[in-house]
């Protein structure tokens, strides 16, 4: 399972210091900088969010570095806008969209995300969530054979890069469906 996040650094002079902390926290990672915004990908680390919170705390208290971190289900320029709205905190996409769900801009962005997922994929996700994350029940709900449903899930993951097995991603997608209805 891949975990992804954006990191916004207040001062680019601290990139090397932040890179050192990241290296200590994550034995294996991909990191890409674009000015003061980093994209980080870590594979198979269930403590990803806790480690990012530790990164945030260590950067501030040990080195006086101000940063914001947004844990995202997929990399998308929409999330960078929300990263910039954070006030030196660590949040998931679900948390920030939930906070701002009554905002017109957030509703518009939720519509954009929903459209990018596609109607077939939305129906697949909706059934999965309705059936309490039970793939066999979701297949029955959609009148599909379980292998056909498995194919749809694989197609969904390939087309969107959303991780169908990640609970935070499913929460985020449920919120997107709620905001857009």
mmCIF file of C-alpha atoms in Angstrom, residues 2-181:
data_model
loop_
_atom_site.group_PDB
_atom_site.id
_atom_site.type_symbol
_atom_site.label_atom_id
_atom_site.label_comp_id
_atom_site.label_asym_id
_atom_site.label_seq_id
_atom_site.Cartn_x
_atom_site.Cartn_y
_atom_site.Cartn_z
ATOM 1 C CA UNK A 2 1.321 3.431 -0.939
ATOM 2 C CA UNK A 3 0.964 6.377 1.410
ATOM 3 C CA UNK A 4 1.218 9.897 -0.001
ATOM 4 C CA UNK A 5 1.499 13.397 1.393
ATOM 5 C CA UNK A 6 2.360 16.953 0.493
ATOM 6 C CA UNK A 7 4.654 18.948 2.763
ATOM 7 C CA UNK A 8 4.705 22.753 2.672
ATOM 8 C CA UNK A 9 7.887 24.271 4.069
ATOM 9 C CA UNK A 10 7.760 27.934 5.117
ATOM 10 C CA UNK A 11 11.429 28.547 4.285
ATOM 11 C CA UNK A 12 13.222 26.608 1.530
ATOM 12 C CA UNK A 13 16.545 27.111 3.350
ATOM 13 C CA UNK A 14 15.514 24.256 5.650
ATOM 14 C CA UNK A 15 15.054 21.626 2.924
ATOM 15 C CA UNK A 16 18.242 19.744 3.809
ATOM 16 C CA UNK A 17 17.366 19.658 7.512
ATOM 17 C CA UNK A 18 13.897 18.370 6.724
ATOM 18 C CA UNK A 19 15.318 15.769 4.331
ATOM 19 C CA UNK A 20 17.540 14.485 7.168
ATOM 20 C CA UNK A 21 14.567 14.049 9.516
ATOM 21 C CA UNK A 22 12.584 12.273 6.770
ATOM 22 C CA UNK A 23 15.517 9.942 6.145
ATOM 23 C CA UNK A 24 15.586 8.997 9.832
ATOM 24 C CA UNK A 25 11.831 8.335 9.966
ATOM 25 C CA UNK A 26 11.367 6.436 6.724
ATOM 26 C CA UNK A 27 13.877 3.793 5.619
ATOM 27 C CA UNK A 28 12.432 3.757 2.097
ATOM 28 C CA UNK A 29 10.653 6.691 0.467
ATOM 29 C CA UNK A 30 10.364 8.834 -2.657
ATOM 30 C CA UNK A 31 10.636 12.585 -2.177
ATOM 31 C CA UNK A 32 10.284 15.288 -4.782
ATOM 32 C CA UNK A 33 10.640 19.027 -4.157
ATOM 33 C CA UNK A 34 9.029 21.823 -6.154
ATOM 34 C CA UNK A 35 10.194 25.054 -4.507
ATOM 35 C CA UNK A 36 8.790 24.829 -0.935
ATOM 36 C CA UNK A 37 6.379 21.949 -1.583
ATOM 37 C CA UNK A 38 7.470 18.327 -1.309
ATOM 38 C CA UNK A 39 5.618 15.224 -2.440
ATOM 39 C CA UNK A 40 6.449 12.122 -0.438
ATOM 40 C CA UNK A 41 5.495 8.501 -1.149
ATOM 41 C CA UNK A 42 6.128 5.707 1.340
ATOM 42 C CA UNK A 43 5.280 2.047 0.766
ATOM 43 C CA UNK A 44 3.842 -0.289 3.374
ATOM 44 C CA UNK A 45 4.217 1.819 6.502
ATOM 45 C CA UNK A 46 1.071 1.662 8.662
ATOM 46 C CA UNK A 47 2.590 4.294 10.973
ATOM 47 C CA UNK A 48 2.840 6.817 8.109
ATOM 48 C CA UNK A 49 0.562 9.422 9.698
ATOM 49 C CA UNK A 50 2.180 9.057 13.127
ATOM 50 C CA UNK A 51 5.633 9.467 11.599
ATOM 51 C CA UNK A 52 4.530 12.587 9.728
ATOM 52 C CA UNK A 53 3.191 14.004 12.989
ATOM 53 C CA UNK A 54 6.573 13.225 14.562
ATOM 54 C CA UNK A 55 8.281 14.928 11.598
ATOM 55 C CA UNK A 56 6.097 17.990 12.131
ATOM 56 C CA UNK A 57 6.810 18.090 15.876
ATOM 57 C CA UNK A 58 10.562 17.463 15.510
ATOM 58 C CA UNK A 59 10.919 20.083 12.798
ATOM 59 C CA UNK A 60 9.196 22.694 14.940
ATOM 60 C CA UNK A 61 10.564 21.980 18.407
ATOM 61 C CA UNK A 62 14.077 20.842 17.489
ATOM 62 C CA UNK A 63 14.815 23.108 14.523
ATOM 63 C CA UNK A 64 12.112 25.798 14.676
ATOM 64 C CA UNK A 65 10.951 24.883 11.158
ATOM 65 C CA UNK A 66 7.344 25.687 10.289
ATOM 66 C CA UNK A 67 5.614 23.260 7.962
ATOM 67 C CA UNK A 68 2.192 21.966 7.013
ATOM 68 C CA UNK A 69 1.495 18.395 5.942
ATOM 69 C CA UNK A 70 -1.515 17.110 4.011
ATOM 70 C CA UNK A 71 -1.918 13.332 3.693
ATOM 71 C CA UNK A 72 -3.654 12.653 0.389
ATOM 72 C CA UNK A 73 -5.233 9.641 -1.315
ATOM 73 C CA UNK A 74 -3.607 10.605 -4.631
ATOM 74 C CA UNK A 75 -1.476 13.440 -5.954
ATOM 75 C CA UNK A 76 -3.668 16.135 -7.482
ATOM 76 C CA UNK A 77 -3.166 19.889 -7.825
ATOM 77 C CA UNK A 78 -6.479 20.448 -6.011
ATOM 78 C CA UNK A 79 -4.858 19.222 -2.792
ATOM 79 C CA UNK A 80 -2.043 21.790 -3.042
ATOM 80 C CA UNK A 81 -4.646 24.540 -2.670
ATOM 81 C CA UNK A 82 -5.794 22.924 0.591
ATOM 82 C CA UNK A 83 -2.219 22.360 1.765
ATOM 83 C CA UNK A 84 -1.736 26.130 1.619
ATOM 84 C CA UNK A 85 -4.817 26.614 3.831
ATOM 85 C CA UNK A 86 -3.313 24.572 6.674
ATOM 86 C CA UNK A 87 -1.923 26.436 9.628
ATOM 87 C CA UNK A 88 1.230 24.454 10.422
ATOM 88 C CA UNK A 89 -0.589 21.199 11.122
ATOM 89 C CA UNK A 90 -0.835 17.616 9.887
ATOM 90 C CA UNK A 91 -4.197 16.672 8.379
ATOM 91 C CA UNK A 92 -5.645 14.137 5.989
ATOM 92 C CA UNK A 93 -7.569 15.149 2.870
ATOM 93 C CA UNK A 94 -10.686 13.842 4.616
ATOM 94 C CA UNK A 95 -10.133 16.140 7.610
ATOM 95 C CA UNK A 96 -9.563 19.311 5.584
ATOM 96 C CA UNK A 97 -12.467 18.650 3.201
ATOM 97 C CA UNK A 98 -14.670 17.818 6.191
ATOM 98 C CA UNK A 99 -13.744 21.105 7.872
ATOM 99 C CA UNK A 100 -14.494 23.080 4.728
ATOM 100 C CA UNK A 101 -17.384 20.990 3.359
ATOM 101 C CA UNK A 102 -19.864 23.883 3.473
ATOM 102 C CA UNK A 103 -17.534 26.142 1.507
ATOM 103 C CA UNK A 104 -18.604 26.697 -2.144
ATOM 104 C CA UNK A 105 -15.032 26.238 -3.363
ATOM 105 C CA UNK A 106 -14.764 22.891 -1.566
ATOM 106 C CA UNK A 107 -18.054 21.734 -3.092
ATOM 107 C CA UNK A 108 -16.763 22.706 -6.533
ATOM 108 C CA UNK A 109 -13.492 20.838 -5.910
ATOM 109 C CA UNK A 110 -15.429 17.799 -4.664
ATOM 110 C CA UNK A 111 -17.419 17.852 -7.923
ATOM 111 C CA UNK A 112 -14.169 18.028 -9.906
ATOM 112 C CA UNK A 113 -12.742 15.058 -7.994
ATOM 113 C CA UNK A 114 -15.963 13.076 -8.470
ATOM 114 C CA UNK A 115 -15.983 13.803 -12.214
ATOM 115 C CA UNK A 116 -12.340 12.732 -12.505
ATOM 116 C CA UNK A 117 -13.209 9.373 -10.937
ATOM 117 C CA UNK A 118 -15.918 8.636 -13.502
ATOM 118 C CA UNK A 119 -19.496 7.450 -13.153
ATOM 119 C CA UNK A 120 -18.758 3.697 -13.410
ATOM 120 C CA UNK A 121 -16.116 3.951 -10.697
ATOM 121 C CA UNK A 122 -18.442 6.061 -8.534
ATOM 122 C CA UNK A 123 -21.148 3.383 -8.773
ATOM 123 C CA UNK A 124 -18.601 0.724 -7.814
ATOM 124 C CA UNK A 125 -17.439 2.726 -4.775
ATOM 125 C CA UNK A 126 -20.986 3.614 -3.762
ATOM 126 C CA UNK A 127 -21.976 -0.076 -3.727
ATOM 127 C CA UNK A 128 -18.840 -1.032 -1.774
ATOM 128 C CA UNK A 129 -19.544 1.602 0.870
ATOM 129 C CA UNK A 130 -23.264 0.758 0.994
ATOM 130 C CA UNK A 131 -22.352 -2.898 1.625
ATOM 131 C CA UNK A 132 -20.056 -2.005 4.542
ATOM 132 C CA UNK A 133 -16.843 -2.589 2.606
ATOM 133 C CA UNK A 134 -17.831 -6.130 1.640
ATOM 134 C CA UNK A 135 -16.720 -6.871 -1.933
ATOM 135 C CA UNK A 136 -18.943 -9.950 -2.354
ATOM 136 C CA UNK A 137 -22.030 -8.068 -1.179
ATOM 137 C CA UNK A 138 -21.118 -5.117 -3.425
ATOM 138 C CA UNK A 139 -20.822 -7.469 -6.403
ATOM 139 C CA UNK A 140 -24.307 -8.818 -5.627
ATOM 140 C CA UNK A 141 -25.633 -5.265 -5.219
ATOM 141 C CA UNK A 142 -24.378 -4.459 -8.731
ATOM 142 C CA UNK A 143 -25.559 -7.825 -10.128
ATOM 143 C CA UNK A 144 -21.981 -8.764 -11.013
ATOM 144 C CA UNK A 145 -19.957 -11.929 -10.659
ATOM 145 C CA UNK A 146 -17.247 -11.474 -8.010
ATOM 146 C CA UNK A 147 -14.537 -11.730 -10.705
ATOM 147 C CA UNK A 148 -16.216 -8.965 -12.723
ATOM 148 C CA UNK A 149 -16.372 -6.864 -9.587
ATOM 149 C CA UNK A 150 -12.675 -7.562 -8.879
ATOM 150 C CA UNK A 151 -11.926 -6.399 -12.436
ATOM 151 C CA UNK A 152 -13.837 -3.160 -11.775
ATOM 152 C CA UNK A 153 -11.800 -2.573 -8.614
ATOM 153 C CA UNK A 154 -8.547 -3.118 -10.486
ATOM 154 C CA UNK A 155 -9.747 -0.758 -13.226
ATOM 155 C CA UNK A 156 -10.719 1.830 -10.599
ATOM 156 C CA UNK A 157 -7.279 1.675 -8.968
ATOM 157 C CA UNK A 158 -5.457 1.878 -12.311
ATOM 158 C CA UNK A 159 -7.553 4.767 -13.622
ATOM 159 C CA UNK A 160 -7.590 6.882 -10.480
ATOM 160 C CA UNK A 161 -4.548 5.803 -8.395
ATOM 161 C CA UNK A 162 -6.834 5.820 -5.340
ATOM 162 C CA UNK A 163 -6.069 2.874 -3.066
ATOM 163 C CA UNK A 164 -9.297 0.930 -2.644
ATOM 164 C CA UNK A 165 -7.877 -0.930 0.381
ATOM 165 C CA UNK A 166 -6.965 2.189 2.358
ATOM 166 C CA UNK A 167 -9.583 3.131 4.944
ATOM 167 C CA UNK A 168 -8.662 6.852 4.859
ATOM 168 C CA UNK A 169 -9.135 6.862 1.091
ATOM 169 C CA UNK A 170 -12.558 5.254 1.463
ATOM 170 C CA UNK A 171 -13.534 7.835 4.096
ATOM 171 C CA UNK A 172 -12.422 10.603 1.753
ATOM 172 C CA UNK A 173 -14.391 9.150 -1.173
ATOM 173 C CA UNK A 174 -17.485 8.757 1.031
ATOM 174 C CA UNK A 175 -17.149 12.418 2.017
ATOM 175 C CA UNK A 176 -16.790 13.455 -1.644
ATOM 176 C CA UNK A 177 -20.000 11.553 -2.457
ATOM 177 C CA UNK A 178 -21.763 13.191 0.492
ATOM 178 C CA UNK A 179 -20.611 16.713 -0.419
ATOM 179 C CA UNK A 180 -21.646 16.316 -4.056
ATOM 180 C CA UNK A 181 -25.160 14.968 -3.341
#
